[in-house]
């Protein structure tokens, strides 16, 4: 079974559009949990255009009220981000390499170039009992030094899979299967997450091919689906796929 973490960034974006508190992120996240989500994810960026750093403590308190509900914070590990995340102590931090002004995360870490940086940063989070996942491309070439960097998990960046799914899903999944097979063999203690552009159409095939995925974090498509089906039905549909 794979955990479904709902990325509530897009709800925060709507809230911020009017500079007020509608929808309220705590309430919408609580509903996601009550409707079946196993976790809540946010990606506070330096410009706070979606989730704000002031949301973190509120969401941490919310998720702590429930048993087995996780809070995951994504972001580039600047000094400021590290400090703020360690203060809040989420269950998991997902480190992404994208620059502050990026529209969305669009590539994984190069573990060769970032070996020392990642090793140091990951240690800081782990010393504070925060599980660390790093965002990776489906490419073995970028995954050197994992034994030194020592993340608990890697999050597969699934944009390419989603983009190519409709042309040829077997071809689309192939690099992900290859990379997870490599990781299973070389680093059996590293667990997998997955995220980006996963949706009701492509999620099932991803999880059938890589059933070891522990968690998917899904935001954009889920919020779009909620317009059609309502939030309860939407979370339920994703959850059913993740549970299969
Ligand atoms: N994982 C990471 C690292 C992300 O940056 C995002 C987008 O915030 C997601 C997963 C979720 O992607 P989507 O919104 O396309 O579901």
CSV table of C-alpha atoms and ligand atoms in Angstrom, one decimal:
chain,number,residue,atom,x,y,z
A,1,UNK,CA,0.0,0.0,0.0
A,2,UNK,CA,1.2,3.5,-0.9
A,3,UNK,CA,0.5,6.5,1.2
A,4,UNK,CA,-1.2,9.5,-0.4
A,5,UNK,CA,0.1,12.8,0.7
A,6,UNK,CA,-2.0,15.7,-0.6
A,7,UNK,CA,0.1,18.7,-1.6
A,8,UNK,CA,-2.0,21.7,-0.6
A,9,UNK,CA,0.1,24.3,-2.3
A,10,UNK,CA,-2.6,25.1,-4.9
A,11,UNK,CA,-5.2,25.7,-2.2
A,12,UNK,CA,-2.7,28.2,-0.6
A,13,UNK,CA,-2.3,29.9,-4.0
A,14,UNK,CA,-6.0,30.5,-4.2
A,15,UNK,CA,-6.0,31.8,-0.7
A,16,UNK,CA,-3.2,34.2,-1.4
A,17,UNK,CA,-4.9,35.5,-4.5
A,18,UNK,CA,-7.2,37.6,-2.4
A,19,UNK,CA,-4.8,38.3,0.5
A,20,UNK,CA,-7.2,36.9,3.0
A,21,UNK,CA,-7.7,33.5,4.5
A,22,UNK,CA,-10.1,31.7,2.1
A,23,UNK,CA,-9.8,28.8,1.7
A,24,UNK,CA,-8.2,28.3,5.1
A,25,UNK,CA,-5.3,25.9,4.7
A,26,UNK,CA,-5.8,24.2,8.1
A,27,UNK,CA,-9.4,23.5,7.3
A,28,UNK,CA,-8.8,22.2,3.8
A,29,UNK,CA,-6.0,20.0,5.0
A,30,UNK,CA,-8.1,18.6,7.8
A,31,UNK,CA,-10.8,17.8,5.2
A,32,UNK,CA,-8.2,16.0,3.1
A,33,UNK,CA,-7.2,13.9,6.1
A,34,UNK,CA,-10.8,13.2,7.0
A,35,UNK,CA,-11.5,12.2,3.4
A,36,UNK,CA,-8.6,9.6,3.5
A,37,UNK,CA,-5.3,11.4,2.8
A,38,UNK,CA,-2.3,9.8,4.7
A,39,UNK,CA,-0.4,13.0,4.8
A,40,UNK,CA,-0.1,16.7,3.9
A,41,UNK,CA,2.7,18.2,1.9
A,42,UNK,CA,3.6,21.8,1.3
A,43,UNK,CA,6.4,23.4,-0.7
A,44,UNK,CA,7.0,26.9,0.9
A,45,UNK,CA,9.0,28.9,-1.6
A,46,UNK,CA,11.1,31.9,-0.6
A,47,UNK,CA,8.5,34.3,-2.1
A,48,UNK,CA,5.7,32.5,-0.3
A,49,UNK,CA,3.4,32.6,-3.3
A,50,UNK,CA,1.8,29.3,-2.3
A,51,UNK,CA,2.3,27.9,1.2
A,52,UNK,CA,3.8,30.4,3.7
A,53,UNK,CA,6.3,29.6,6.3
A,54,UNK,CA,3.7,30.7,8.9
A,55,UNK,CA,1.5,27.8,7.7
A,56,UNK,CA,4.1,25.2,8.8
A,57,UNK,CA,3.5,25.2,12.5
A,58,UNK,CA,-0.3,25.1,12.0
A,59,UNK,CA,-0.1,22.2,9.7
A,60,UNK,CA,2.3,20.3,11.9
A,61,UNK,CA,-0.1,20.8,14.8
A,62,UNK,CA,-2.9,19.5,12.7
A,63,UNK,CA,-1.2,16.4,11.4
A,64,UNK,CA,0.0,15.6,14.9
A,65,UNK,CA,-3.6,15.4,16.1
A,66,UNK,CA,-4.1,12.3,13.9
A,67,UNK,CA,-2.5,9.0,14.3
A,68,UNK,CA,-0.2,7.9,11.4
A,69,UNK,CA,-0.8,11.1,9.4
A,70,UNK,CA,2.5,12.6,8.1
A,71,UNK,CA,3.6,16.1,7.4
A,72,UNK,CA,6.1,16.5,4.6
A,73,UNK,CA,7.8,19.8,3.7
A,74,UNK,CA,9.5,20.2,0.3
A,75,UNK,CA,12.0,22.8,-0.6
A,76,UNK,CA,15.5,24.0,-1.5
A,77,UNK,CA,17.7,23.7,1.6
A,78,UNK,CA,18.8,27.3,2.0
A,79,UNK,CA,20.0,28.2,5.5
A,80,UNK,CA,16.6,29.9,6.2
A,81,UNK,CA,14.6,26.8,5.0
A,82,UNK,CA,16.8,24.5,7.1
A,83,UNK,CA,16.3,26.6,10.2
A,84,UNK,CA,12.5,26.9,9.8
A,85,UNK,CA,12.0,23.3,9.0
A,86,UNK,CA,14.0,22.1,11.9
A,87,UNK,CA,12.0,24.3,14.2
A,88,UNK,CA,8.7,22.8,13.0
A,89,UNK,CA,10.0,19.2,12.9
A,90,UNK,CA,7.8,17.6,10.2
A,91,UNK,CA,7.9,13.8,9.7
A,92,UNK,CA,9.7,14.3,6.4
A,93,UNK,CA,11.6,16.9,4.5
A,94,UNK,CA,11.9,16.5,0.7
A,95,UNK,CA,14.9,18.4,-0.7
A,96,UNK,CA,14.7,19.8,-4.2
A,97,UNK,CA,17.5,21.5,-6.1
A,98,UNK,CA,15.4,24.2,-7.9
A,99,UNK,CA,16.2,27.9,-7.7
A,100,UNK,CA,14.0,30.3,-5.7
A,101,UNK,CA,12.1,31.7,-8.7
A,102,UNK,CA,11.3,28.3,-10.3
A,103,UNK,CA,7.7,27.9,-11.4
A,104,UNK,CA,7.8,24.3,-10.0
A,105,UNK,CA,10.4,21.6,-9.3
A,106,UNK,CA,11.7,20.5,-12.7
A,107,UNK,CA,14.8,18.4,-12.1
A,108,UNK,CA,16.3,16.2,-9.5
A,109,UNK,CA,19.7,16.4,-7.7
A,110,UNK,CA,23.0,15.8,-9.3
A,111,UNK,CA,24.5,13.8,-6.4
A,112,UNK,CA,28.0,14.0,-7.9
A,113,UNK,CA,28.1,17.8,-7.9
A,114,UNK,CA,26.2,18.2,-4.7
A,115,UNK,CA,27.8,15.4,-2.7
A,116,UNK,CA,29.2,17.5,0.2
A,117,UNK,CA,26.3,19.9,0.3
A,118,UNK,CA,23.7,17.2,0.5
A,119,UNK,CA,25.7,15.1,3.0
A,120,UNK,CA,26.0,18.1,5.4
A,121,UNK,CA,22.3,19.2,5.0
A,122,UNK,CA,20.9,15.7,5.3
A,123,UNK,CA,22.9,15.1,8.5
A,124,UNK,CA,21.4,18.3,10.0
A,125,UNK,CA,17.8,17.1,9.4
A,126,UNK,CA,18.5,13.6,10.5
A,127,UNK,CA,20.2,14.8,13.7
A,128,UNK,CA,16.8,16.4,14.4
A,129,UNK,CA,14.9,13.2,13.8
A,130,UNK,CA,13.4,14.3,10.5
A,131,UNK,CA,13.3,11.8,7.7
A,132,UNK,CA,15.0,13.0,4.5
A,133,UNK,CA,13.9,12.3,1.0
A,134,UNK,CA,15.8,13.8,-2.0
A,135,UNK,CA,14.2,14.5,-5.3
A,136,UNK,CA,15.9,12.5,-8.1
A,137,UNK,CA,15.7,12.2,-11.9
A,138,UNK,CA,15.0,8.6,-13.2
A,139,UNK,CA,18.7,8.4,-14.2
A,140,UNK,CA,21.4,6.3,-12.6
A,141,UNK,CA,24.0,8.7,-13.9
A,142,UNK,CA,22.9,11.3,-11.3
A,143,UNK,CA,22.9,9.0,-8.4
A,144,UNK,CA,26.6,8.7,-7.4
A,145,UNK,CA,27.7,8.9,-3.7
A,146,UNK,CA,24.3,7.8,-2.2
A,147,UNK,CA,26.2,5.7,0.4
A,148,UNK,CA,27.8,8.9,1.6
A,149,UNK,CA,24.9,11.3,1.1
A,150,UNK,CA,22.8,8.8,3.0
A,151,UNK,CA,19.1,9.9,2.4
A,152,UNK,CA,16.3,7.9,3.9
A,153,UNK,CA,14.3,8.1,0.8
A,154,UNK,CA,14.4,9.3,-2.8
A,155,UNK,CA,11.5,10.9,-4.5
A,156,UNK,CA,11.2,9.9,-8.2
A,157,UNK,CA,10.5,13.0,-10.3
A,158,UNK,CA,7.6,11.7,-12.4
A,159,UNK,CA,7.1,14.5,-14.9
A,160,UNK,CA,8.6,12.6,-17.8
A,161,UNK,CA,6.6,9.6,-17.0
A,162,UNK,CA,3.4,11.6,-16.9
A,163,UNK,CA,4.3,13.4,-20.2
A,164,UNK,CA,5.0,10.2,-22.1
A,165,UNK,CA,2.4,8.0,-20.5
A,166,UNK,CA,-0.2,8.6,-23.3
A,167,UNK,CA,2.3,7.9,-26.1
A,168,UNK,CA,3.7,4.7,-24.8
A,169,UNK,CA,3.3,3.9,-21.1
A,170,UNK,CA,5.7,0.9,-21.2
A,171,UNK,CA,8.4,3.2,-22.5
A,172,UNK,CA,7.5,5.9,-20.1
A,173,UNK,CA,7.8,3.7,-17.0
A,174,UNK,CA,11.1,2.0,-18.2
A,175,UNK,CA,13.6,4.5,-16.8
A,176,UNK,CA,11.8,4.5,-13.4
A,177,UNK,CA,11.8,0.7,-13.2
A,178,UNK,CA,15.5,0.7,-14.1
A,179,UNK,CA,16.5,3.2,-11.5
A,180,UNK,CA,14.4,1.6,-8.7
A,181,UNK,CA,15.9,-1.9,-9.6
A,182,UNK,CA,19.4,-0.3,-9.3
A,183,UNK,CA,18.5,1.3,-6.0
A,184,UNK,CA,17.0,-1.9,-4.6
A,185,UNK,CA,20.1,-3.8,-5.5
A,186,UNK,CA,22.7,-1.3,-4.4
A,187,UNK,CA,20.9,0.5,-1.5
A,188,UNK,CA,18.1,-1.8,-0.3
A,189,UNK,CA,17.6,0.4,2.8
A,190,UNK,CA,16.6,3.5,0.8
A,191,UNK,CA,12.9,3.8,0.3
A,192,UNK,CA,11.0,5.4,-2.6
A,193,UNK,CA,8.5,8.2,-2.9
A,194,UNK,CA,7.2,9.6,-6.2
A,195,UNK,CA,5.6,12.8,-7.3
A,196,UNK,CA,4.9,15.4,-10.0
A,197,UNK,CA,2.1,15.4,-12.5
A,198,UNK,CA,0.7,12.1,-11.2
A,199,UNK,CA,-3.0,11.9,-11.8
A,200,UNK,CA,-6.0,9.6,-11.8
A,201,UNK,CA,-5.0,8.3,-15.2
A,202,UNK,CA,-1.4,7.5,-14.7
A,203,UNK,CA,-1.0,6.7,-11.0
A,204,UNK,CA,-2.2,3.1,-11.1
A,205,UNK,CA,0.3,2.0,-13.7
A,206,UNK,CA,3.2,3.7,-11.9
A,207,UNK,CA,2.3,1.9,-8.6
A,208,UNK,CA,1.7,-1.5,-10.3
A,209,UNK,CA,5.2,-1.3,-11.9
A,210,UNK,CA,6.9,0.0,-8.8
A,211,UNK,CA,4.8,-1.3,-5.9
A,212,UNK,CA,7.5,-0.4,-3.3
A,213,UNK,CA,6.7,3.3,-3.6
A,214,UNK,CA,6.0,4.3,0.0
A,215,UNK,CA,4.3,7.6,-0.7
A,216,UNK,CA,3.0,9.7,-3.6
A,217,UNK,CA,2.6,13.5,-3.1
A,218,UNK,CA,0.0,14.9,-5.5
A,219,UNK,CA,-1.2,18.4,-5.8
A,220,UNK,CA,-2.0,20.0,-9.1
A,221,UNK,CA,-4.1,17.3,-10.7
A,222,UNK,CA,-5.9,16.5,-7.4
A,223,UNK,CA,-7.0,20.1,-7.0
A,224,UNK,CA,-8.2,20.2,-10.7
A,225,UNK,CA,-10.1,16.9,-10.2
A,226,UNK,CA,-11.7,18.4,-7.1
A,227,UNK,CA,-13.4,21.0,-9.3
A,228,UNK,CA,-15.1,18.2,-11.2
A,229,UNK,CA,-15.7,15.6,-8.5
A,230,UNK,CA,-15.6,17.6,-5.2
A,231,UNK,CA,-12.8,17.1,-2.7
A,232,UNK,CA,-14.2,14.1,-0.9
A,233,UNK,CA,-14.8,12.0,-4.0
A,234,UNK,CA,-11.4,13.1,-5.4
A,235,UNK,CA,-9.3,12.2,-2.4
A,236,UNK,CA,-11.3,8.9,-2.3
A,237,UNK,CA,-10.5,8.1,-5.9
A,238,UNK,CA,-6.7,8.7,-5.4
A,239,UNK,CA,-6.7,6.8,-2.2
A,240,UNK,CA,-8.3,3.8,-3.8
A,241,UNK,CA,-5.6,3.6,-6.4
A,242,UNK,CA,-2.9,4.1,-3.8
A,243,UNK,CA,-4.4,1.4,-1.6
A,244,UNK,CA,-4.6,-1.3,-4.3
B,1,LIG,N1,7.0,16.6,-5.5
B,1,LIG,C1,7.7,17.8,-5.6
B,1,LIG,C2,9.1,17.8,-5.2
B,1,LIG,C3,7.1,18.9,-6.0
B,1,LIG,O1,7.8,20.1,-6.1
B,1,LIG,C4,5.7,18.9,-6.4
B,1,LIG,C5,5.0,20.2,-6.8
B,1,LIG,O2,5.0,21.0,-5.7
B,1,LIG,C6,5.1,17.7,-6.3
B,1,LIG,C7,5.7,16.5,-5.9
B,1,LIG,C8,3.6,17.5,-6.7
B,1,LIG,O3,3.4,17.8,-8.0
B,1,LIG,P1,2.0,18.0,-8.6
B,1,LIG,O4,1.5,19.3,-8.1
B,1,LIG,O5,2.2,18.0,-10.1
B,1,LIG,O6,1.1,16.8,-8.2
